[in-house]
CSV table of C-alpha atoms in Angstrom, one decimal:
chain,number,residue,atom,x,y,z
A,232,GLU,CA,2.2,79.2,7.3
A,233,PRO,CA,-1.0,78.7,6.6
A,234,GLU,CA,-2.9,81.0,4.0
A,235,VAL,CA,-6.2,81.7,2.5
A,236,THR,CA,-5.7,81.5,-1.1
A,237,GLN,CA,-8.3,82.9,-4.0
A,238,THR,CA,-9.2,81.8,-7.1
A,239,PRO,CA,-8.9,83.2,-9.9
A,240,SER,CA,-6.9,85.6,-10.1
A,241,HIS,CA,-8.3,87.5,-12.4
A,242,GLN,CA,-11.6,86.6,-13.9
A,243,VAL,CA,-12.9,88.6,-17.5
A,244,THR,CA,-16.4,88.7,-17.6
A,245,GLN,CA,-19.3,89.8,-20.1
A,246,MET,CA,-22.0,92.1,-18.5
A,247,GLY,CA,-24.9,89.9,-17.6
A,248,GLN,CA,-23.1,86.9,-17.0
A,249,GLU,CA,-22.9,84.8,-13.8
A,250,VAL,CA,-19.4,84.5,-12.1
A,251,ILE,CA,-18.2,82.2,-9.0
A,252,LEU,CA,-15.2,83.4,-6.9
A,253,ARG,CA,-14.1,80.9,-4.7
A,254,CYS,CA,-11.8,80.9,-1.5
A,255,VAL,CA,-10.2,78.1,0.2
A,256,PRO,CA,-10.5,79.6,4.0
A,257,ILE,CA,-7.3,78.2,6.9
A,258,SER,CA,-8.8,74.8,7.7
A,259,ASN,CA,-9.2,75.5,11.6
A,260,HIS,CA,-11.3,79.3,11.1
A,261,LEU,CA,-14.7,79.5,11.5
A,262,TYR,CA,-15.7,82.5,10.3
A,263,PHE,CA,-15.9,83.7,6.6
A,264,TYR,CA,-15.9,87.0,5.0
A,265,TRP,CA,-16.5,88.6,1.3
A,266,TYR,CA,-15.2,92.1,0.7
A,267,ARG,CA,-15.1,94.1,-2.2
A,268,GLN,CA,-12.9,97.0,-3.3
A,269,ILE,CA,-13.9,99.1,-6.4
A,270,LEU,CA,-10.5,100.7,-7.7
A,271,GLY,CA,-8.9,103.7,-6.2
A,272,GLN,CA,-12.0,103.7,-3.5
A,273,LYS,CA,-12.2,101.9,0.3
A,274,VAL,CA,-12.3,98.4,0.7
A,275,GLU,CA,-16.2,97.6,1.4
A,276,PHE,CA,-17.7,94.7,3.1
A,277,LEU,CA,-20.2,92.4,1.7
A,278,VAL,CA,-20.9,89.5,3.8
A,279,SER,CA,-20.1,86.6,6.8
A,280,PHE,CA,-21.0,83.7,7.0
A,281,TYR,CA,-20.2,81.3,10.1
A,282,ASN,CA,-22.0,77.4,11.0
A,283,ASN,CA,-23.4,77.7,7.3
A,284,GLU,CA,-25.4,80.6,7.2
A,285,ILE,CA,-25.1,84.5,6.9
A,286,SER,CA,-24.7,86.0,9.9
A,287,GLU,CA,-24.6,89.9,8.4
A,288,LYS,CA,-24.5,91.8,5.2
A,289,SER,CA,-24.2,94.7,4.3
A,290,GLU,CA,-26.7,96.7,1.6
A,291,ILE,CA,-24.7,96.1,-1.3
A,292,PHE,CA,-25.0,92.5,-0.7
A,293,ASP,CA,-28.6,92.3,-2.8
A,294,ASP,CA,-30.1,89.4,-4.3
A,295,GLN,CA,-27.8,89.7,-7.2
A,296,PHE,CA,-25.1,87.9,-4.7
A,297,SER,CA,-25.0,84.9,-3.0
A,298,VAL,CA,-22.4,82.7,-0.8
A,299,GLU,CA,-22.1,79.1,-0.4
A,300,ARG,CA,-20.0,77.0,1.5
A,301,PRO,CA,-20.2,73.7,-1.0
A,302,ASP,CA,-18.0,71.0,1.0
A,303,GLY,CA,-15.8,71.9,3.8
A,304,SER,CA,-12.8,73.7,2.7
A,305,ASN,CA,-14.5,76.1,-0.6
A,306,PHE,CA,-16.4,79.5,0.0
A,307,THR,CA,-17.3,80.8,-2.8
A,308,LEU,CA,-18.9,84.0,-4.1
A,309,LYS,CA,-21.7,83.7,-6.5
A,310,ILE,CA,-22.4,87.2,-8.8
A,311,ARG,CA,-25.6,86.7,-11.0
A,312,SER,CA,-26.1,88.6,-14.0
A,313,THR,CA,-23.3,90.6,-13.4
A,314,LYS,CA,-23.4,94.7,-13.9
A,315,LEU,CA,-20.6,97.0,-15.4
A,316,GLU,CA,-20.3,98.0,-11.8
A,317,ASP,CA,-19.5,94.6,-10.4
A,318,SER,CA,-16.1,95.1,-11.6
A,319,ALA,CA,-13.4,95.5,-8.5
A,320,MET,CA,-11.2,93.3,-6.4
A,321,TYR,CA,-12.7,90.7,-4.3
A,322,PHE,CA,-11.0,89.8,-1.4
A,323,CYS,CA,-12.4,86.4,1.3
A,324,ALA,CA,-11.3,86.3,4.5
A,325,SER,CA,-11.4,84.4,7.2
A,326,SER,CA,-10.9,83.9,11.4
A,327,VAL,CA,-11.5,82.3,14.6
A,328,GLN,CA,-13.5,84.1,16.9
A,329,GLY,CA,-11.8,87.1,18.7
A,330,MET,CA,-8.7,87.3,16.4
A,331,GLY,CA,-7.6,89.1,13.5
A,332,GLN,CA,-8.7,88.1,9.9
A,333,PHE,CA,-6.6,86.4,7.4
A,334,PHE,CA,-7.4,87.8,3.7
A,335,GLY,CA,-6.5,85.7,0.4
A,336,PRO,CA,-5.0,88.0,-2.3
A,337,GLY,CA,-8.2,88.5,-3.9
A,338,THR,CA,-9.7,87.9,-7.2
A,339,ARG,CA,-9.6,91.1,-9.9
A,340,LEU,CA,-13.0,90.8,-11.7
A,341,THR,CA,-13.4,93.1,-14.6
A,342,VAL,CA,-17.2,93.0,-16.3
A,343,LEU,CA,-17.1,94.0,-20.1
B,49,LYS,CA,-22.0,110.2,5.7
B,50,ASN,CA,-18.3,108.2,7.1
B,51,GLU,CA,-18.2,106.2,10.0
B,52,VAL,CA,-14.3,106.1,10.5
B,53,GLU,CA,-12.2,108.6,9.5
B,54,GLN,CA,-8.7,108.5,9.6
B,55,SER,CA,-5.7,111.3,8.9
B,56,PRO,CA,-3.7,112.1,7.6
B,57,GLN,CA,-4.6,110.9,3.8
B,58,ASN,CA,-1.5,110.6,2.6
B,59,LEU,CA,2.0,110.8,4.3
B,60,THR,CA,5.4,111.0,3.4
B,61,ALA,CA,8.3,110.0,6.1
B,62,GLN,CA,12.0,109.4,5.8
B,63,GLU,CA,13.4,106.6,6.6
B,64,GLY,CA,14.0,106.0,10.7
B,65,GLU,CA,10.9,108.8,11.5
B,66,PHE,CA,8.6,107.7,14.0
B,67,ILE,CA,4.7,107.8,12.4
B,68,THR,CA,1.1,108.1,13.7
B,69,ILE,CA,-1.8,107.6,11.6
B,70,ASN,CA,-5.1,108.7,13.7
B,71,CYS,CA,-8.5,106.9,13.1
B,72,SER,CA,-11.4,108.2,14.3
B,73,TYR,CA,-15.3,106.6,14.5
B,74,SER,CA,-18.5,107.4,15.2
B,75,VAL,CA,-20.4,104.1,15.8
B,76,GLY,CA,-20.0,101.8,18.7
B,77,ILE,CA,-18.2,99.2,17.7
B,78,SER,CA,-16.7,95.8,19.2
B,79,ALA,CA,-13.2,95.7,17.7
B,80,LEU,CA,-10.9,97.8,15.2
B,81,HIS,CA,-9.2,96.5,12.9
B,82,TRP,CA,-5.5,98.1,11.9
B,83,LEU,CA,-5.1,97.0,8.2
B,84,GLN,CA,-2.1,97.0,6.2
B,85,GLN,CA,-2.6,97.0,1.9
B,86,HIS,CA,0.3,96.6,0.3
B,87,PRO,CA,1.2,98.3,-3.6
B,88,GLY,CA,0.3,95.5,-5.1
B,89,GLY,CA,-3.5,95.0,-3.7
B,90,GLY,CA,-2.6,93.0,-0.5
B,91,ILE,CA,-3.9,93.1,2.7
B,92,VAL,CA,-2.5,92.3,5.8
B,93,SER,CA,-4.7,92.4,9.0
B,94,LEU,CA,-2.1,94.0,11.7
B,95,PHE,CA,-3.6,94.5,14.7
B,96,MET,CA,-7.4,93.5,15.9
B,97,LEU,CA,-8.1,95.8,19.6
B,98,SER,CA,-11.1,96.8,22.0
B,99,SER,CA,-9.4,98.3,24.5
B,100,GLY,CA,-6.1,99.4,25.6
B,101,LYS,CA,-2.8,99.0,23.3
B,102,LYS,CA,-1.3,96.1,21.2
B,103,LYS,CA,2.7,96.0,20.4
B,104,HIS,CA,4.0,93.8,17.5
B,105,GLY,CA,7.5,94.7,16.6
B,106,ARG,CA,7.7,98.4,15.5
B,107,LEU,CA,4.2,98.8,15.3
B,108,ILE,CA,1.9,99.8,18.4
B,109,ALA,CA,-1.7,100.7,18.1
B,110,THR,CA,-3.5,102.4,20.8
B,111,ILE,CA,-7.6,102.7,21.7
B,112,ASN,CA,-9.5,104.9,23.4
B,113,ILE,CA,-13.0,103.9,24.0
B,114,GLN,CA,-14.5,107.0,25.6
B,115,GLU,CA,-12.9,109.3,22.5
B,116,LYS,CA,-13.5,106.9,19.6
B,117,HIS,CA,-10.3,107.2,18.7
B,118,SER,CA,-7.6,104.7,17.6
B,119,SER,CA,-3.8,105.3,16.4
B,120,LEU,CA,-0.9,103.4,14.7
B,121,HIS,CA,2.2,103.9,15.8
B,122,ILE,CA,5.5,102.8,13.8
B,123,THR,CA,8.3,103.8,14.8
B,124,ALA,CA,12.0,103.5,13.5
B,125,SER,CA,10.1,103.8,9.9
B,126,HIS,CA,11.4,101.8,7.1
B,127,PRO,CA,10.9,101.9,3.4
B,128,ARG,CA,9.2,98.6,3.3
B,129,ASP,CA,6.5,100.1,5.7
B,130,SER,CA,5.1,101.9,2.8
B,131,ALA,CA,1.7,101.3,2.1
B,132,VAL,CA,-1.7,102.3,2.2
B,133,TYR,CA,-3.1,101.4,6.3
B,134,ILE,CA,-7.2,100.7,6.9
B,135,CYS,CA,-8.8,101.5,10.2
B,136,ALA,CA,-12.4,99.0,10.2
B,137,VAL,CA,-14.4,98.9,13.0
B,138,ILE,CA,-16.9,96.5,13.6
B,139,SER,CA,-20.1,97.9,14.9
B,140,PRO,CA,-22.8,95.8,16.7
B,141,PRO,CA,-25.6,94.9,16.8
B,142,GLY,CA,-25.3,93.5,13.7
B,143,ASN,CA,-21.6,93.2,13.4
B,144,GLN,CA,-21.9,95.7,10.7
B,145,PHE,CA,-17.6,96.4,9.3
B,146,TYR,CA,-17.2,100.1,8.3
B,147,PHE,CA,-14.0,100.9,6.7
B,148,GLY,CA,-11.9,104.5,6.5
B,149,THR,CA,-10.2,105.6,3.5
B,150,GLY,CA,-7.2,104.8,4.2
B,151,THR,CA,-3.9,106.6,5.0
B,152,SER,CA,-1.6,105.7,2.2
B,153,LEU,CA,2.5,106.0,3.8
B,154,THR,CA,5.7,106.5,1.1
B,155,VAL,CA,8.9,105.9,3.7
B,156,ILE,CA,11.8,107.5,2.0
B,157,PRO,CA,15.6,105.9,2.4
């Protein structure tokens, strides 16, 4: 069964460093998403991406964040100059139009 | 302010019981999702619906657009149903996503 994969499963970084979280969506999916979940809190939407551009972003997704689909398979989330409050689980998801989303297993980001 | 409210926050049931989880929202929506988050953190999409009712195995999801309310029902609950169930809506025109805080379900054998 096709699945969304994410790497790494756990990333530890120092405050101020840049991190790139990677996702491989399901191959025929066209819509891609990033979410985050701070420990003990609800899931929050970050950004959606379609046709090689951002289609929607939340107020959390500020200039510190960027997304890219550098090739035909990967979908990345870059966080520049990480802050302590960026520590969270980051989930990637993908979908086809009009269908439910398939979620990846998440990357736990710890900023020290 | 919470655009999506779920109730109850926590629910404990005996195996075999019929379970209902409620979701109310305050924004206009184009679709509503029910998600299941396992104890290990993984998220699975259970349903996406914009009207009526959907059924998958022992799970049933309903939505009333006029009342801005959705329910997730689990029939013949089982311990493996223990998880957090999350309601999320997509709100036009910008297709912003709003999530509920989740309902933590524990089914006791």
